[in-house]
mmCIF file of C-alpha atoms in Angstrom:
data_model
loop_
_atom_site.group_PDB
_atom_site.id
_atom_site.type_symbol
_atom_site.label_atom_id
_atom_site.label_comp_id
_atom_site.label_asym_id
_atom_site.label_seq_id
_atom_site.Cartn_x
_atom_site.Cartn_y
_atom_site.Cartn_z
ATOM 1 C CA MET A 966 36.224 25.186 -104.735
ATOM 2 C CA SER A 967 35.835 22.448 -107.309
ATOM 3 C CA ASN A 968 35.080 18.811 -107.791
ATOM 4 C CA ASN A 969 38.258 18.122 -105.782
ATOM 5 C CA PHE A 970 36.156 18.724 -102.657
ATOM 6 C CA LEU A 971 33.483 16.276 -103.801
ATOM 7 C CA ASN A 972 36.057 13.662 -104.856
ATOM 8 C CA SER A 973 37.891 14.012 -101.556
ATOM 9 C CA SER A 974 34.600 13.723 -99.667
ATOM 10 C CA LEU A 975 33.755 10.530 -101.543
ATOM 11 C CA LYS A 976 37.162 9.077 -100.685
ATOM 12 C CA LEU A 977 36.675 10.014 -97.030
ATOM 13 C CA THR A 978 33.348 8.169 -96.907
ATOM 14 C CA GLN A 979 35.140 5.059 -98.148
ATOM 15 C CA HIS A 980 37.956 5.569 -95.643
ATOM 16 C CA TYR A 981 35.658 5.928 -92.626
ATOM 17 C CA GLN A 982 33.495 3.019 -93.744
ATOM 18 C CA SER A 983 36.640 0.902 -94.127
ATOM 19 C CA LEU A 984 37.861 1.748 -90.613
ATOM 20 C CA GLY A 985 34.538 0.500 -89.259
ATOM 21 C CA ASN A 986 34.594 -2.623 -91.426
ATOM 22 C CA ARG A 987 38.157 -3.455 -90.410
ATOM 23 C CA THR A 988 37.113 -3.089 -86.770
ATOM 24 C CA PHE A 989 34.042 -5.315 -87.232
ATOM 25 C CA GLN A 990 36.262 -8.014 -88.789
ATOM 26 C CA GLN A 991 38.277 -8.257 -85.577
ATOM 27 C CA LEU A 992 35.249 -8.596 -83.289
ATOM 28 C CA GLU A 993 32.888 -11.365 -82.334
ATOM 29 C CA GLU A 994 29.121 -10.921 -82.436
ATOM 30 C CA ASP A 995 28.775 -10.293 -78.694
ATOM 31 C CA ASP A 996 31.550 -7.688 -78.815
ATOM 32 C CA LEU A 997 29.358 -5.460 -80.984
ATOM 33 C CA HIS A 998 26.859 -5.108 -78.115
ATOM 34 C CA TRP A 999 29.379 -4.462 -75.329
ATOM 35 C CA VAL A 1000 28.858 -1.102 -73.621
ATOM 36 C CA PRO A 1001 31.856 0.740 -72.135
ATOM 37 C CA GLY A 1002 30.324 2.150 -68.959
ATOM 38 C CA ASP A 1003 26.916 3.311 -67.821
ATOM 39 C CA GLU A 1004 26.595 6.220 -70.235
ATOM 40 C CA GLY A 1005 28.341 4.603 -73.199
ATOM 41 C CA ASN A 1006 26.998 3.169 -76.399
ATOM 42 C CA SER A 1007 27.751 -0.180 -77.977
ATOM 43 C CA ILE A 1008 29.163 -0.411 -81.481
ATOM 44 C CA ALA A 1009 25.739 -1.647 -82.612
ATOM 45 C CA ILE A 1010 24.090 1.514 -81.283
ATOM 46 C CA ILE A 1011 26.704 3.759 -82.884
ATOM 47 C CA VAL A 1012 26.177 2.001 -86.221
ATOM 48 C CA LYS A 1013 22.403 2.513 -85.976
ATOM 49 C CA HIS A 1014 22.898 6.182 -85.125
ATOM 50 C CA VAL A 1015 25.352 6.846 -87.970
ATOM 51 C CA ALA A 1016 23.118 5.084 -90.512
ATOM 52 C CA GLY A 1017 20.022 6.898 -89.237
ATOM 53 C CA ASN A 1018 21.813 10.214 -89.412
ATOM 54 C CA ILE A 1019 23.053 9.557 -92.950
ATOM 55 C CA PHE A 1020 19.598 8.649 -94.212
ATOM 56 C CA SER A 1021 18.067 11.704 -92.591
ATOM 57 C CA ARG A 1022 20.719 14.140 -93.768
ATOM 58 C CA PHE A 1023 21.221 12.786 -97.281
ATOM 59 C CA THR A 1024 17.714 11.954 -98.424
ATOM 60 C CA ASN A 1025 16.548 14.776 -100.698
ATOM 61 C CA PHE A 1026 19.653 16.601 -99.519
ATOM 62 C CA LEU A 1027 19.231 19.753 -101.601
ATOM 63 C CA THR A 1028 15.475 20.130 -101.179
ATOM 64 C CA GLU A 1029 14.477 19.097 -97.640
ATOM 65 C CA ASP A 1030 15.695 19.826 -94.132
ATOM 66 C CA GLY A 1031 18.306 17.276 -93.052
ATOM 67 C CA GLU A 1032 16.352 16.385 -89.905
ATOM 68 C CA LYS A 1033 13.480 14.418 -91.392
ATOM 69 C CA PRO A 1034 10.143 14.119 -89.585
ATOM 70 C CA TRP A 1035 10.260 10.333 -90.082
ATOM 71 C CA ARG A 1036 13.595 9.971 -88.293
ATOM 72 C CA ASN A 1037 13.448 8.318 -84.873
ATOM 73 C CA ARG A 1038 16.751 9.545 -83.456
ATOM 74 C CA ASP A 1039 15.998 8.328 -79.919
ATOM 75 C CA GLY A 1040 15.279 4.864 -81.342
ATOM 76 C CA GLU A 1041 18.759 4.817 -82.841
ATOM 77 C CA PHE A 1042 20.083 4.487 -79.289
ATOM 78 C CA GLU A 1043 18.249 1.209 -78.627
ATOM 79 C CA ASP A 1044 20.417 -1.854 -79.192
ATOM 80 C CA ASP A 1045 18.081 -3.986 -81.277
ATOM 81 C CA LEU A 1046 20.400 -5.021 -84.094
ATOM 82 C CA LEU A 1047 20.347 -8.741 -83.652
ATOM 83 C CA ASN A 1048 23.449 -9.970 -85.434
ATOM 84 C CA LYS A 1049 26.726 -8.988 -87.030
ATOM 85 C CA ALA A 1050 25.467 -9.425 -90.592
ATOM 86 C CA GLU A 1051 22.537 -7.070 -89.921
ATOM 87 C CA LEU A 1052 24.877 -4.515 -88.376
ATOM 88 C CA ILE A 1053 27.305 -4.606 -91.308
ATOM 89 C CA ALA A 1054 24.429 -4.391 -93.805
ATOM 90 C CA LYS A 1055 23.064 -1.275 -92.063
ATOM 91 C CA TRP A 1056 26.561 0.261 -91.941
ATOM 92 C CA ASP A 1057 27.218 -0.406 -95.634
ATOM 93 C CA GLU A 1058 23.752 0.739 -96.690
ATOM 94 C CA GLY A 1059 24.197 4.061 -94.891
ATOM 95 C CA TRP A 1060 27.586 4.795 -96.432
ATOM 96 C CA GLU A 1061 26.394 3.807 -99.905
ATOM 97 C CA HIS A 1062 23.417 6.150 -99.515
ATOM 98 C CA PHE A 1063 25.769 9.005 -98.563
ATOM 99 C CA ARG A 1064 28.027 8.317 -101.553
ATOM 100 C CA SER A 1065 25.120 8.038 -103.992
ATOM 101 C CA GLU A 1066 23.867 11.477 -102.920
ATOM 102 C CA LEU A 1067 27.354 13.013 -103.153
ATOM 103 C CA LYS A 1068 27.703 11.627 -106.679
ATOM 104 C CA THR A 1069 24.652 13.611 -107.803
ATOM 105 C CA LEU A 1070 26.281 16.907 -106.818
ATOM 106 C CA SER A 1071 28.394 19.175 -108.974
ATOM 107 C CA GLU A 1072 30.715 22.014 -108.093
ATOM 108 C CA TYR A 1073 27.815 24.364 -108.868
ATOM 109 C CA ASP A 1074 25.876 22.911 -105.936
ATOM 110 C CA LEU A 1075 28.565 23.592 -103.329
ATOM 111 C CA ASP A 1076 27.449 27.132 -102.512
ATOM 112 C CA LYS A 1077 23.736 26.319 -102.398
ATOM 113 C CA THR A 1078 22.045 26.498 -99.013
ATOM 114 C CA VAL A 1079 20.694 23.421 -97.263
ATOM 115 C CA TYR A 1080 19.122 23.256 -93.837
ATOM 116 C CA ILE A 1081 19.652 21.043 -90.818
ATOM 117 C CA ARG A 1082 17.042 21.730 -88.144
ATOM 118 C CA ASN A 1083 16.290 25.062 -89.851
ATOM 119 C CA GLU A 1084 19.954 26.162 -89.682
ATOM 120 C CA GLY A 1085 21.302 27.126 -93.095
ATOM 121 C CA HIS A 1086 24.592 25.667 -94.323
ATOM 122 C CA SER A 1087 26.315 25.823 -97.658
ATOM 123 C CA VAL A 1088 26.426 22.362 -99.211
ATOM 124 C CA THR A 1089 30.168 22.351 -98.516
ATOM 125 C CA GLU A 1090 29.607 23.171 -94.832
ATOM 126 C CA ALA A 1091 26.878 20.541 -94.501
ATOM 127 C CA ILE A 1092 29.099 17.839 -95.992
ATOM 128 C CA GLN A 1093 32.003 18.871 -93.743
ATOM 129 C CA ARG A 1094 29.693 18.893 -90.725
ATOM 130 C CA GLN A 1095 28.525 15.371 -91.439
ATOM 131 C CA LEU A 1096 31.954 13.965 -92.318
ATOM 132 C CA THR A 1097 33.374 15.243 -89.028
ATOM 133 C CA HIS A 1098 30.358 13.877 -87.148
ATOM 134 C CA TYR A 1099 30.842 10.448 -88.702
ATOM 135 C CA ALA A 1100 34.618 10.516 -88.126
ATOM 136 C CA TYR A 1101 33.899 11.188 -84.439
ATOM 137 C CA HIS A 1102 31.699 8.090 -84.254
ATOM 138 C CA VAL A 1103 34.083 5.937 -86.292
ATOM 139 C CA GLY A 1104 36.762 6.869 -83.755
ATOM 140 C CA GLN A 1105 34.453 5.643 -81.005
ATOM 141 C CA ILE A 1106 33.904 2.355 -82.842
ATOM 142 C CA VAL A 1107 37.644 1.831 -83.265
ATOM 143 C CA MET A 1108 38.347 2.746 -79.631
ATOM 144 C CA ILE A 1109 35.724 0.299 -78.358
ATOM 145 C CA GLY A 1110 37.209 -2.380 -80.626
ATOM 146 C CA LYS A 1111 40.673 -1.697 -79.201
ATOM 147 C CA MET A 1112 39.311 -1.867 -75.643
ATOM 148 C CA ILE A 1113 37.684 -5.231 -76.335
ATOM 149 C CA LYS A 1114 40.603 -6.809 -78.194
ATOM 150 C CA GLY A 1115 43.389 -5.490 -75.967
ATOM 151 C CA ASP A 1116 46.774 -6.888 -76.969
ATOM 152 C CA SER A 1117 45.280 -8.853 -79.873
ATOM 153 C CA TRP A 1118 44.069 -5.676 -81.613
ATOM 154 C CA GLN A 1119 45.459 -5.329 -85.138
ATOM 155 C CA SER A 1120 46.266 -1.686 -85.756
ATOM 156 C CA LEU A 1121 44.330 0.153 -88.459
ATOM 157 C CA SER A 1122 47.066 2.755 -88.857
ATOM 158 C CA ILE A 1123 50.760 2.892 -87.985
ATOM 159 C CA PRO A 1124 51.360 0.327 -85.213
ATOM 160 C CA LYS A 1125 53.018 1.481 -82.003
ATOM 161 C CA ASN A 1126 56.786 1.786 -82.188
ATOM 162 C CA GLN A 1127 56.806 1.513 -85.985
ATOM 163 C CA SER A 1128 56.650 5.200 -86.941
ATOM 164 C CA ASP A 1129 60.318 5.336 -87.954
ATOM 165 C CA ILE A 1130 59.927 2.338 -90.269
ATOM 166 C CA TYR A 1131 56.752 3.781 -91.777
ATOM 167 C CA ASN A 1132 58.260 7.236 -92.274
ATOM 168 C CA LYS A 1133 61.437 5.823 -93.841
ATOM 169 C CA LYS A 1134 59.339 3.893 -96.338
ATOM 170 C CA LYS A 1135 57.365 7.055 -97.187
ATOM 171 C CA PHE A 1136 60.401 9.303 -97.512
ATOM 172 C CA ASP A 1137 62.206 6.740 -99.668
ATOM 173 C CA GLN A 1138 59.487 7.317 -102.290
ATOM 174 C CA GLU A 1139 59.367 10.168 -104.773
ATOM 175 C CA LYS A 1140 57.165 13.114 -103.831
ATOM 176 C CA GLN A 1141 53.709 12.761 -105.300
ATOM 177 C CA ILE A 1142 50.357 14.452 -105.194
ATOM 178 C CA LYS A 1143 47.512 12.106 -104.328
ATOM 179 C CA HIS A 1144 44.789 11.627 -101.761
ATOM 180 C CA PHE A 1145 46.052 10.049 -98.546
ATOM 181 C CA THR A 1146 43.517 7.213 -98.932
ATOM 182 C CA ASP A 1147 44.735 6.166 -102.405
ATOM 183 C CA ASN A 1148 46.923 3.407 -100.909
ATOM 184 C CA GLU A 1149 44.060 1.742 -99.032
#
């Protein structure tokens, strides 16, 4: 495994952050606090949780357990983000923290062992674990946005009934090797 893994991971952090940002742009302030059902979480709560998780996992990543004693995970599920600007700032700050830690790593770090709640992971496994965790929550954010906006939702991927057009455009191009996010 090489720096391709780290570069791809960095691009994925930008991709997932962008999906959230493009969802936030379509929503009003009150929408960010809407809860889909009794056991659901608002977008604001999900943002707090993702940011809290990032800071815990990626502070002193190689030298300390990823579940920090100062983390208040239960507090992440209290909707106390007051406004959209605060929410976006917390979202961006978390992703930037993740990227800054990834940028310190080299391919020689990938097989080192890090711990999350005393469970050992290779650095590669820990990064994959967190990227999939964040993708799961970004999907929730997008789904809640779609539920709120209904028919006025602007697709963040290939719009319904436009797959043929999209595929034709792609297959009309020369084959190329690049990361799928390079066109974003």
